[in-house]
């Protein structure tokens, strides 16, 4: 199934990997010198690994780059979440990703995540800090902080409480509206230009392919239900215990999506919670930094990874 699986032409020279792991079969694209330092890239909602198409080929010049489809997204398995949503808790996903990376020969790696992938990334790094050499987080604040912001400003980020509602209401409503209508509306609304122009048409085709599968719609809702339950609880416990990220941390945030009108910057929210020594940069962009402003995003990542 190599062909166009995962948008092969988006990642020239990359191979397609199918990896059996504790969360089911996972799909990834991998490229770069086999002996180079490994770098794992984790995508966000409602996308797939294809979101890295403008960064991964360049990063693969001096890293072994792995672009993974998160569980429930893209070509990876999309099992049921269970009554407690623990199957999609970021702690669970982090443990499963560690097992996947071990299976392909990487026990210590740099880690970069955007959106939901960044939530998996920081949870993995908090739980297993010895695994992560460097951590880059694109356009998020901690999950606990995000829920506090939503509660302080009802109506902000309405997709969070909507997708976290009990099944099957959000799933049924998305199917009734039409998945393309719902998810494309989110994508366009979160860009700086308020349209789909920033996205490579081949990547968009892969996003559509994924989000039109009912099991994957359910998985995405489970991702957000876990965010409202076990993920928020894990953040609260770690904050109370004073746990912080010991590795170098980079926080990149968008000037048109995450930062405007907020009570504190994204970097400040990380400084007062889990990353007191993080460095950061605000990128001129909507939410999708890697696709809307790949030049600035790549430059910031390369400088950080070389540090």
PDB file of C-alpha atoms in Angstrom:
ATOM      1  CA  UNK A   1       0.000   0.000   0.000  1.00  0.00           C
ATOM      2  CA  UNK A   2       2.975   2.392  -0.256  1.00  0.00           C
ATOM      3  CA  UNK A   3       1.777   4.286  -3.358  1.00  0.00           C
ATOM      4  CA  UNK A   4      -0.137   7.352  -2.256  1.00  0.00           C
ATOM      5  CA  UNK A   5      -0.668   6.132   1.303  1.00  0.00           C
ATOM      6  CA  UNK A   6       0.197   9.079   3.507  1.00  0.00           C
ATOM      7  CA  UNK A   7       0.661  11.336   0.492  1.00  0.00           C
ATOM      8  CA  UNK A   8       3.955   9.895  -0.665  1.00  0.00           C
ATOM      9  CA  UNK A   9       4.676  12.766  -3.025  1.00  0.00           C
ATOM     10  CA  UNK A  10       4.385  15.209  -0.109  1.00  0.00           C
ATOM     11  CA  UNK A  11       7.440  13.572   1.499  1.00  0.00           C
ATOM     12  CA  UNK A  12      10.004  12.849  -1.229  1.00  0.00           C
ATOM     13  CA  UNK A  13      12.416  10.119  -0.219  1.00  0.00           C
ATOM     14  CA  UNK A  14      10.432   9.166   2.888  1.00  0.00           C
ATOM     15  CA  UNK A  15       9.338   5.590   3.479  1.00  0.00           C
ATOM     16  CA  UNK A  16       5.935   4.386   4.650  1.00  0.00           C
ATOM     17  CA  UNK A  17       5.964   2.567   7.997  1.00  0.00           C
ATOM     18  CA  UNK A  18       3.253   0.355   9.440  1.00  0.00           C
ATOM     19  CA  UNK A  19       4.055  -0.308  13.087  1.00  0.00           C
ATOM     20  CA  UNK A  20       2.180  -2.741  15.339  1.00  0.00           C
ATOM     21  CA  UNK A  21       1.887  -1.289  18.823  1.00  0.00           C
ATOM     22  CA  UNK A  22      -0.125  -1.484  22.045  1.00  0.00           C
ATOM     23  CA  UNK A  23      -2.735   0.924  20.661  1.00  0.00           C
ATOM     24  CA  UNK A  24      -3.122  -0.950  17.386  1.00  0.00           C
ATOM     25  CA  UNK A  25      -1.488  -0.546  14.008  1.00  0.00           C
ATOM     26  CA  UNK A  26       0.082   2.862  13.457  1.00  0.00           C
ATOM     27  CA  UNK A  27       1.148   4.604  10.261  1.00  0.00           C
ATOM     28  CA  UNK A  28       4.126   6.919   9.841  1.00  0.00           C
ATOM     29  CA  UNK A  29       6.368   8.426   7.209  1.00  0.00           C
ATOM     30  CA  UNK A  30      10.100   8.341   7.965  1.00  0.00           C
ATOM     31  CA  UNK A  31      12.998  10.020   6.210  1.00  0.00           C
ATOM     32  CA  UNK A  32      16.503  11.294   6.699  1.00  0.00           C
ATOM     33  CA  UNK A  33      19.777   9.530   7.494  1.00  0.00           C
ATOM     34  CA  UNK A  34      19.251   6.391   9.563  1.00  0.00           C
ATOM     35  CA  UNK A  35      22.116   7.357  11.879  1.00  0.00           C
ATOM     36  CA  UNK A  36      20.935  10.962  12.398  1.00  0.00           C
ATOM     37  CA  UNK A  37      19.325  12.133  15.666  1.00  0.00           C
ATOM     38  CA  UNK A  38      15.655  11.085  15.673  1.00  0.00           C
ATOM     39  CA  UNK A  39      12.909  13.714  15.596  1.00  0.00           C
ATOM     40  CA  UNK A  40       9.258  12.752  16.081  1.00  0.00           C
ATOM     41  CA  UNK A  41       6.599  15.098  14.658  1.00  0.00           C
ATOM     42  CA  UNK A  42       3.013  14.836  15.976  1.00  0.00           C
ATOM     43  CA  UNK A  43       0.158  16.511  14.118  1.00  0.00           C
ATOM     44  CA  UNK A  44      -2.956  18.247  15.393  1.00  0.00           C
ATOM     45  CA  UNK A  45      -6.737  18.170  14.943  1.00  0.00           C
ATOM     46  CA  UNK A  46      -8.390  17.601  12.497  1.00  0.00           C
ATOM     47  CA  UNK A  47      -5.325  16.764  10.442  1.00  0.00           C
ATOM     48  CA  UNK A  48      -2.864  13.929   9.839  1.00  0.00           C
ATOM     49  CA  UNK A  49       0.890  13.597   9.581  1.00  0.00           C
ATOM     50  CA  UNK A  50       0.565  15.316   6.175  1.00  0.00           C
ATOM     51  CA  UNK A  51       0.560  18.715   7.927  1.00  0.00           C
ATOM     52  CA  UNK A  52       4.374  18.463   8.180  1.00  0.00           C
ATOM     53  CA  UNK A  53       4.879  18.331   4.405  1.00  0.00           C
ATOM     54  CA  UNK A  54       6.547  21.775   4.225  1.00  0.00           C
ATOM     55  CA  UNK A  55       8.947  21.171   7.129  1.00  0.00           C
ATOM     56  CA  UNK A  56       9.810  17.469   7.248  1.00  0.00           C
ATOM     57  CA  UNK A  57      11.906  17.218   4.036  1.00  0.00           C
ATOM     58  CA  UNK A  58      14.178  20.041   5.193  1.00  0.00           C
ATOM     59  CA  UNK A  59      14.420  18.754   8.778  1.00  0.00           C
ATOM     60  CA  UNK A  60      15.361  15.350   7.354  1.00  0.00           C
ATOM     61  CA  UNK A  61      18.649  16.772   6.056  1.00  0.00           C
ATOM     62  CA  UNK A  62      20.159  16.284   9.506  1.00  0.00           C
ATOM     63  CA  UNK A  63      17.552  14.326  11.489  1.00  0.00           C
ATOM     64  CA  UNK A  64      15.842  10.982  11.173  1.00  0.00           C
ATOM     65  CA  UNK A  65      12.328  12.433  10.940  1.00  0.00           C
ATOM     66  CA  UNK A  66       9.275  10.353  11.860  1.00  0.00           C
ATOM     67  CA  UNK A  67       5.843  11.839  11.050  1.00  0.00           C
ATOM     68  CA  UNK A  68       3.279   9.744  12.886  1.00  0.00           C
ATOM     69  CA  UNK A  69      -0.487   9.559  12.489  1.00  0.00           C
ATOM     70  CA  UNK A  70      -1.889   9.760  16.010  1.00  0.00           C
ATOM     71  CA  UNK A  71      -4.230   6.994  17.128  1.00  0.00           C
ATOM     72  CA  UNK A  72      -7.664   7.681  15.661  1.00  0.00           C
ATOM     73  CA  UNK A  73      -6.327   9.924  12.896  1.00  0.00           C
ATOM     74  CA  UNK A  74      -5.063   9.392   9.371  1.00  0.00           C
ATOM     75  CA  UNK A  75      -4.132   5.772   8.713  1.00  0.00           C
ATOM     76  CA  UNK A  76      -3.549   4.694  12.318  1.00  0.00           C
ATOM     77  CA  UNK A  77      -5.953   2.462  14.238  1.00  0.00           C
ATOM     78  CA  UNK A  78      -9.092   4.071  15.643  1.00  0.00           C
ATOM     79  CA  UNK A  79     -10.329   1.828  18.470  1.00  0.00           C
ATOM     80  CA  UNK A  80     -13.238   2.622  20.767  1.00  0.00           C
ATOM     81  CA  UNK A  81     -12.448   4.914  23.671  1.00  0.00           C
ATOM     82  CA  UNK A  82     -14.227   3.140  26.515  1.00  0.00           C
ATOM     83  CA  UNK A  83     -16.433   4.680  29.203  1.00  0.00           C
ATOM     84  CA  UNK A  84     -13.563   6.544  30.891  1.00  0.00           C
ATOM     85  CA  UNK A  85     -11.963   7.703  27.598  1.00  0.00           C
ATOM     86  CA  UNK A  86      -8.590   6.438  28.835  1.00  0.00           C
ATOM     87  CA  UNK A  87      -7.781   4.920  25.432  1.00  0.00           C
ATOM     88  CA  UNK A  88      -7.362   8.485  24.116  1.00  0.00           C
ATOM     89  CA  UNK A  89      -5.879  10.026  27.259  1.00  0.00           C
ATOM     90  CA  UNK A  90      -2.616  11.728  26.374  1.00  0.00           C
ATOM     91  CA  UNK A  91      -0.835   9.664  29.027  1.00  0.00           C
ATOM     92  CA  UNK A  92      -1.989   6.493  27.268  1.00  0.00           C
ATOM     93  CA  UNK A  93      -1.026   7.822  23.844  1.00  0.00           C
ATOM     94  CA  UNK A  94       2.377   8.863  25.161  1.00  0.00           C
ATOM     95  CA  UNK A  95       3.110   5.385  26.495  1.00  0.00           C
ATOM     96  CA  UNK A  96       1.989   3.833  23.233  1.00  0.00           C
ATOM     97  CA  UNK A  97       4.178   6.196  21.218  1.00  0.00           C
ATOM     98  CA  UNK A  98       7.211   5.335  23.347  1.00  0.00           C
ATOM     99  CA  UNK A  99       6.569   1.670  22.490  1.00  0.00           C
ATOM    100  CA  UNK A 100       6.218   2.496  18.791  1.00  0.00           C
ATOM    101  CA  UNK A 101       9.454   4.477  18.782  1.00  0.00           C
ATOM    102  CA  UNK A 102      11.288   1.666  20.564  1.00  0.00           C
ATOM    103  CA  UNK A 103      10.014  -0.760  17.955  1.00  0.00           C
ATOM    104  CA  UNK A 104      11.673   1.253  15.180  1.00  0.00           C
ATOM    105  CA  UNK A 105      14.868   1.646  17.172  1.00  0.00           C
ATOM    106  CA  UNK A 106      14.569   5.005  18.979  1.00  0.00           C
ATOM    107  CA  UNK A 107      14.585   5.216  22.777  1.00  0.00           C
ATOM    108  CA  UNK A 108      15.632   8.895  23.055  1.00  0.00           C
ATOM    109  CA  UNK A 109      14.418  11.507  20.593  1.00  0.00           C
ATOM    110  CA  UNK A 110      13.525  15.122  19.984  1.00  0.00           C
ATOM    111  CA  UNK A 111       9.798  15.762  19.926  1.00  0.00           C
ATOM    112  CA  UNK A 112       7.694  18.412  18.228  1.00  0.00           C
ATOM    113  CA  UNK A 113       3.911  18.611  18.308  1.00  0.00           C
ATOM    114  CA  UNK A 114       1.187  20.898  17.051  1.00  0.00           C
ATOM    115  CA  UNK A 115      -2.260  21.272  18.630  1.00  0.00           C
ATOM    116  CA  UNK A 116      -3.462  17.838  19.888  1.00  0.00           C
ATOM    117  CA  UNK A 117      -0.071  16.381  18.994  1.00  0.00           C
ATOM    118  CA  UNK A 118       1.570  18.965  21.245  1.00  0.00           C
ATOM    119  CA  UNK A 119      -0.700  17.821  24.081  1.00  0.00           C
ATOM    120  CA  UNK A 120       0.476  14.251  23.605  1.00  0.00           C
ATOM    121  CA  UNK A 121       4.048  15.533  23.382  1.00  0.00           C
ATOM    122  CA  UNK A 122       4.147  17.466  26.656  1.00  0.00           C
ATOM    123  CA  UNK A 123       2.340  14.712  28.532  1.00  0.00           C
ATOM    124  CA  UNK A 124       4.838  12.131  27.226  1.00  0.00           C
ATOM    125  CA  UNK A 125       7.703  14.444  28.220  1.00  0.00           C
ATOM    126  CA  UNK A 126       6.303  14.984  31.730  1.00  0.00           C
ATOM    127  CA  UNK A 127       5.706  11.267  32.268  1.00  0.00           C
ATOM    128  CA  UNK A 128       8.927   9.981  30.693  1.00  0.00           C
ATOM    129  CA  UNK A 129      11.392  12.884  30.639  1.00  0.00           C
ATOM    130  CA  UNK A 130      14.348  10.608  30.003  1.00  0.00           C
ATOM    131  CA  UNK A 131      12.967   9.827  26.554  1.00  0.00           C
ATOM    132  CA  UNK A 132      12.859  13.403  25.245  1.00  0.00           C
ATOM    133  CA  UNK A 133      15.974  15.328  24.248  1.00  0.00           C
ATOM    134  CA  UNK A 134      14.176  18.543  23.247  1.00  0.00           C
ATOM    135  CA  UNK A 135      10.497  19.485  23.138  1.00  0.00           C
ATOM    136  CA  UNK A 136       8.831  21.958  20.778  1.00  0.00           C
ATOM    137  CA  UNK A 137       5.179  22.899  21.303  1.00  0.00           C
ATOM    138  CA  UNK A 138       3.261  24.646  18.518  1.00  0.00           C
ATOM    139  CA  UNK A 139       0.306  26.919  19.338  1.00  0.00           C
ATOM    140  CA  UNK A 140      -1.051  25.529  22.581  1.00  0.00           C
ATOM    141  CA  UNK A 141      -1.290  26.339  26.254  1.00  0.00           C
ATOM    142  CA  UNK A 142      -1.540  23.508  28.813  1.00  0.00           C
ATOM    143  CA  UNK A 143      -4.849  21.634  28.730  1.00  0.00           C
ATOM    144  CA  UNK A 144      -5.729  22.729  32.268  1.00  0.00           C
ATOM    145  CA  UNK A 145      -5.127  26.371  31.321  1.00  0.00           C
ATOM    146  CA  UNK A 146      -7.201  25.992  28.160  1.00  0.00           C
ATOM    147  CA  UNK A 147     -10.205  24.705  30.103  1.00  0.00           C
ATOM    148  CA  UNK A 148      -9.822  27.537  32.625  1.00  0.00           C
ATOM    149  CA  UNK A 149      -9.871  30.040  29.758  1.00  0.00           C
ATOM    150  CA  UNK A 150     -12.996  28.470  28.267  1.00  0.00           C
ATOM    151  CA  UNK A 151     -14.775  28.542  31.619  1.00  0.00           C
ATOM    152  CA  UNK A 152     -13.762  32.163  32.196  1.00  0.00           C
ATOM    153  CA  UNK A 153     -14.972  33.153  28.723  1.00  0.00           C
ATOM    154  CA  UNK A 154     -17.947  30.958  27.715  1.00  0.00           C
ATOM    155  CA  UNK A 155     -18.175  30.656  23.957  1.00  0.00           C
ATOM    156  CA  UNK A 156     -14.411  30.716  23.413  1.00  0.00           C
ATOM    157  CA  UNK A 157     -13.137  27.703  21.463  1.00  0.00           C
ATOM    158  CA  UNK A 158     -16.627  26.182  21.226  1.00  0.00           C
ATOM    159  CA  UNK A 159     -15.351  23.013  19.553  1.00  0.00           C
ATOM    160  CA  UNK A 160     -13.736  21.954  22.843  1.00  0.00           C
ATOM    161  CA  UNK A 161     -16.922  21.549  24.922  1.00  0.00           C
ATOM    162  CA  UNK A 162     -18.904  20.439  21.837  1.00  0.00           C
ATOM    163  CA  UNK A 163     -16.605  17.548  20.919  1.00  0.00           C
ATOM    164  CA  UNK A 164     -16.258  16.567  24.582  1.00  0.00           C
ATOM    165  CA  UNK A 165     -20.028  16.072  24.985  1.00  0.00           C
ATOM    166  CA  UNK A 166     -21.189  12.512  25.645  1.00  0.00           C
ATOM    167  CA  UNK A 167     -21.527  10.206  22.658  1.00  0.00           C
ATOM    168  CA  UNK A 168     -23.147  10.143  20.245  1.00  0.00           C
ATOM    169  CA  UNK A 169     -24.371  13.750  20.081  1.00  0.00           C
ATOM    170  CA  UNK A 170     -21.302  15.406  18.532  1.00  0.00           C
ATOM    171  CA  UNK A 171     -20.655  12.456  16.225  1.00  0.00           C
ATOM    172  CA  UNK A 172     -24.255  12.490  14.999  1.00  0.00           C
ATOM    173  CA  UNK A 173     -24.283  16.255  14.522  1.00  0.00           C
ATOM    174  CA  UNK A 174     -21.054  16.222  12.504  1.00  0.00           C
ATOM    175  CA  UNK A 175     -22.401  13.476  10.273  1.00  0.00           C
ATOM    176  CA  UNK A 176     -25.680  15.351   9.843  1.00  0.00           C
ATOM    177  CA  UNK A 177     -23.925  18.595   8.885  1.00  0.00           C
ATOM    178  CA  UNK A 178     -21.463  16.743   6.678  1.00  0.00           C
ATOM    179  CA  UNK A 179     -17.889  16.102   7.858  1.00  0.00           C
ATOM    180  CA  UNK A 180     -16.353  18.207   5.077  1.00  0.00           C
ATOM    181  CA  UNK A 181     -18.579  21.150   5.967  1.00  0.00           C
ATOM    182  CA  UNK A 182     -17.783  20.929   9.670  1.00  0.00           C
ATOM    183  CA  UNK A 183     -14.041  20.265   9.552  1.00  0.00           C
ATOM    184  CA  UNK A 184     -13.257  22.541   6.618  1.00  0.00           C
ATOM    185  CA  UNK A 185     -15.099  25.303   8.454  1.00  0.00           C
ATOM    186  CA  UNK A 186     -12.796  24.831  11.426  1.00  0.00           C
ATOM    187  CA  UNK A 187      -9.661  24.736   9.299  1.00  0.00           C
ATOM    188  CA  UNK A 188     -10.569  27.893   7.395  1.00  0.00           C
ATOM    189  CA  UNK A 189     -11.739  29.732  10.508  1.00  0.00           C
ATOM    190  CA  UNK A 190      -8.479  29.144  12.351  1.00  0.00           C
ATOM    191  CA  UNK A 191      -6.212  30.423   9.568  1.00  0.00           C
ATOM    192  CA  UNK A 192      -5.091  34.026   9.366  1.00  0.00           C
ATOM    193  CA  UNK A 193      -6.652  34.377   5.887  1.00  0.00           C
ATOM    194  CA  UNK A 194      -9.911  32.641   6.954  1.00  0.00           C
ATOM    195  CA  UNK A 195      -9.772  30.275   3.988  1.00  0.00           C
ATOM    196  CA  UNK A 196      -8.233  26.973   2.883  1.00  0.00           C
ATOM    197  CA  UNK A 197      -5.549  28.545   0.682  1.00  0.00           C
ATOM    198  CA  UNK A 198      -2.664  27.769   3.094  1.00  0.00           C
ATOM    199  CA  UNK A 199      -3.176  24.003   2.802  1.00  0.00           C
ATOM    200  CA  UNK A 200      -1.561  21.889   0.102  1.00  0.00           C
ATOM    201  CA  UNK A 201      -4.432  20.295  -1.881  1.00  0.00           C
ATOM    202  CA  UNK A 202      -2.803  16.871  -1.492  1.00  0.00           C
ATOM    203  CA  UNK A 203      -2.706  17.291   2.290  1.00  0.00           C
ATOM    204  CA  UNK A 204      -6.325  18.468   2.311  1.00  0.00           C
ATOM    205  CA  UNK A 205      -7.308  15.348   0.388  1.00  0.00           C
ATOM    206  CA  UNK A 206      -5.729  13.210   3.110  1.00  0.00           C
ATOM    207  CA  UNK A 207      -7.467  15.176   5.866  1.00  0.00           C
ATOM    208  CA  UNK A 208     -10.817  14.694   4.135  1.00  0.00           C
ATOM    209  CA  UNK A 209     -10.146  11.013   3.614  1.00  0.00           C
ATOM    210  CA  UNK A 210      -9.566  10.599   7.353  1.00  0.00           C
ATOM    211  CA  UNK A 211     -12.383  12.713   8.785  1.00  0.00           C
ATOM    212  CA  UNK A 212     -15.051  11.153   6.550  1.00  0.00           C
ATOM    213  CA  UNK A 213     -14.677   7.821   8.354  1.00  0.00           C
ATOM    214  CA  UNK A 214     -17.274   7.534  11.178  1.00  0.00           C
ATOM    215  CA  UNK A 215     -14.853   5.630  13.422  1.00  0.00           C
ATOM    216  CA  UNK A 216     -12.373   8.473  13.117  1.00  0.00           C
ATOM    217  CA  UNK A 217     -15.009  11.085  13.924  1.00  0.00           C
ATOM    218  CA  UNK A 218     -15.721   9.081  17.064  1.00  0.00           C
ATOM    219  CA  UNK A 219     -11.993   8.883  17.816  1.00  0.00           C
ATOM    220  CA  UNK A 220     -11.579  12.646  17.500  1.00  0.00           C
ATOM    221  CA  UNK A 221     -14.453  13.176  19.912  1.00  0.00           C
ATOM    222  CA  UNK A 222     -12.847  10.682  22.295  1.00  0.00           C
ATOM    223  CA  UNK A 223      -9.632  12.704  22.037  1.00  0.00           C
ATOM    224  CA  UNK A 224     -11.529  15.773  23.303  1.00  0.00           C
ATOM    225  CA  UNK A 225     -13.480  13.797  25.924  1.00  0.00           C
ATOM    226  CA  UNK A 226     -10.148  12.608  27.272  1.00  0.00           C
ATOM    227  CA  UNK A 227      -9.044  16.240  27.282  1.00  0.00           C
ATOM    228  CA  UNK A 228     -11.936  17.170  29.533  1.00  0.00           C
ATOM    229  CA  UNK A 229     -11.400  14.203  31.845  1.00  0.00           C
ATOM    230  CA  UNK A 230      -8.134  12.310  32.376  1.00  0.00           C
ATOM    231  CA  UNK A 231      -5.928  14.876  30.600  1.00  0.00           C
ATOM    232  CA  UNK A 232      -7.142  17.782  32.707  1.00  0.00           C
ATOM    233  CA  UNK A 233      -6.851  15.662  35.846  1.00  0.00           C
ATOM    234  CA  UNK A 234      -3.274  14.672  34.997  1.00  0.00           C
ATOM    235  CA  UNK A 235      -2.324  18.328  34.500  1.00  0.00           C
ATOM    236  CA  UNK A 236      -3.911  19.319  37.803  1.00  0.00           C
ATOM    237  CA  UNK A 237      -2.068  16.555  39.668  1.00  0.00           C
ATOM    238  CA  UNK A 238       1.283  17.461  38.137  1.00  0.00           C
ATOM    239  CA  UNK A 239       0.789  21.157  38.786  1.00  0.00           C
ATOM    240  CA  UNK A 240      -0.040  20.457  42.433  1.00  0.00           C
ATOM    241  CA  UNK A 241       3.058  18.261  42.701  1.00  0.00           C
ATOM    242  CA  UNK A 242       5.270  20.929  41.138  1.00  0.00           C
ATOM    243  CA  UNK A 243       6.397  18.721  38.252  1.00  0.00           C
ATOM    244  CA  UNK A 244       8.116  20.550  35.408  1.00  0.00           C
ATOM    245  CA  UNK A 245       9.778  19.679  32.112  1.00  0.00           C
ATOM    246  CA  UNK A 246      13.547  19.298  32.582  1.00  0.00           C
ATOM    247  CA  UNK A 247      14.535  19.279  28.897  1.00  0.00           C
ATOM    248  CA  UNK A 248      14.860  22.388  26.691  1.00  0.00           C
ATOM    249  CA  UNK A 249      11.376  23.531  25.624  1.00  0.00           C
ATOM    250  CA  UNK A 250      10.412  25.810  22.741  1.00  0.00           C
ATOM    251  CA  UNK A 251       6.942  27.407  22.594  1.00  0.00           C
ATOM    252  CA  UNK A 252       5.852  28.763  19.203  1.00  0.00           C
ATOM    253  CA  UNK A 253       2.528  30.611  19.128  1.00  0.00           C
ATOM    254  CA  UNK A 254       0.507  32.336  16.415  1.00  0.00           C
ATOM    255  CA  UNK A 255      -0.167  36.060  16.431  1.00  0.00           C
ATOM    256  CA  UNK A 256      -3.590  35.639  14.803  1.00  0.00           C
ATOM    257  CA  UNK A 257      -5.068  32.633  16.666  1.00  0.00           C
ATOM    258  CA  UNK A 258      -3.628  31.817  20.073  1.00  0.00           C
ATOM    259  CA  UNK A 259      -2.338  35.164  21.317  1.00  0.00           C
ATOM    260  CA  UNK A 260      -4.945  37.896  20.572  1.00  0.00           C
ATOM    261  CA  UNK A 261      -7.044  39.044  23.543  1.00  0.00           C
ATOM    262  CA  UNK A 262      -5.592  36.516  25.970  1.00  0.00           C
ATOM    263  CA  UNK A 263      -4.942  37.275  29.659  1.00  0.00           C
ATOM    264  CA  UNK A 264      -1.360  36.019  29.283  1.00  0.00           C
ATOM    265  CA  UNK A 265       0.874  34.912  26.460  1.00  0.00           C
ATOM    266  CA  UNK A 266       1.265  31.237  25.662  1.00  0.00           C
ATOM    267  CA  UNK A 267       4.866  31.377  26.833  1.00  0.00           C
ATOM    268  CA  UNK A 268       3.827  32.932  30.151  1.00  0.00           C
ATOM    269  CA  UNK A 269       1.287  30.161  30.707  1.00  0.00           C
ATOM    270  CA  UNK A 270       4.030  27.559  30.252  1.00  0.00           C
ATOM    271  CA  UNK A 271       6.398  29.484  32.521  1.00  0.00           C
ATOM    272  CA  UNK A 272       3.917  29.418  35.409  1.00  0.00           C
ATOM    273  CA  UNK A 273       2.983  25.749  34.924  1.00  0.00           C
ATOM    274  CA  UNK A 274       5.242  23.072  33.426  1.00  0.00           C
ATOM    275  CA  UNK A 275       8.075  24.822  31.566  1.00  0.00           C
ATOM    276  CA  UNK A 276       9.553  27.651  33.676  1.00  0.00           C
ATOM    277  CA  UNK A 277      12.677  27.821  31.505  1.00  0.00           C
ATOM    278  CA  UNK A 278      11.010  27.579  28.091  1.00  0.00           C
ATOM    279  CA  UNK A 279      11.955  29.907  25.294  1.00  0.00           C
ATOM    280  CA  UNK A 280       9.416  31.124  22.771  1.00  0.00           C
ATOM    281  CA  UNK A 281       8.551  33.071  19.684  1.00  0.00           C
ATOM    282  CA  UNK A 282       5.324  34.499  18.273  1.00  0.00           C
ATOM    283  CA  UNK A 283       4.957  33.586  14.595  1.00  0.00           C
ATOM    284  CA  UNK A 284       2.942  35.747  12.153  1.00  0.00           C
ATOM    285  CA  UNK A 285       0.321  33.130  11.331  1.00  0.00           C
ATOM    286  CA  UNK A 286      -3.023  31.625  12.048  1.00  0.00           C
ATOM    287  CA  UNK A 287      -3.189  28.384  14.016  1.00  0.00           C
ATOM    288  CA  UNK A 288      -1.457  26.246  11.400  1.00  0.00           C
ATOM    289  CA  UNK A 289       2.112  27.514  11.741  1.00  0.00           C
ATOM    290  CA  UNK A 290       3.742  24.728   9.757  1.00  0.00           C
ATOM    291  CA  UNK A 291       1.506  25.336   6.752  1.00  0.00           C
ATOM    292  CA  UNK A 292       0.787  29.076   6.954  1.00  0.00           C
ATOM    293  CA  UNK A 293       4.300  30.292   7.744  1.00  0.00           C
ATOM    294  CA  UNK A 294       6.630  27.356   7.148  1.00  0.00           C
ATOM    295  CA  UNK A 295       9.679  29.578   6.662  1.00  0.00           C
ATOM    296  CA  UNK A 296       9.570  31.236  10.094  1.00  0.00           C
ATOM    297  CA  UNK A 297       8.468  28.021  11.778  1.00  0.00           C
ATOM    298  CA  UNK A 298      11.262  25.999  10.189  1.00  0.00           C
ATOM    299  CA  UNK A 299      13.847  28.627  11.067  1.00  0.00           C
ATOM    300  CA  UNK A 300      12.768  28.631  14.726  1.00  0.00           C
ATOM    301  CA  UNK A 301      12.728  24.832  14.921  1.00  0.00           C
ATOM    302  CA  UNK A 302      16.103  24.414  13.258  1.00  0.00           C
ATOM    303  CA  UNK A 303      17.737  26.918  15.617  1.00  0.00           C
ATOM    304  CA  UNK A 304      16.181  25.181  18.628  1.00  0.00           C
ATOM    305  CA  UNK A 305      17.091  21.659  17.523  1.00  0.00           C
ATOM    306  CA  UNK A 306      20.661  22.719  16.815  1.00  0.00           C
ATOM    307  CA  UNK A 307      21.028  24.248  20.279  1.00  0.00           C
TER     308      UNK A 307
END
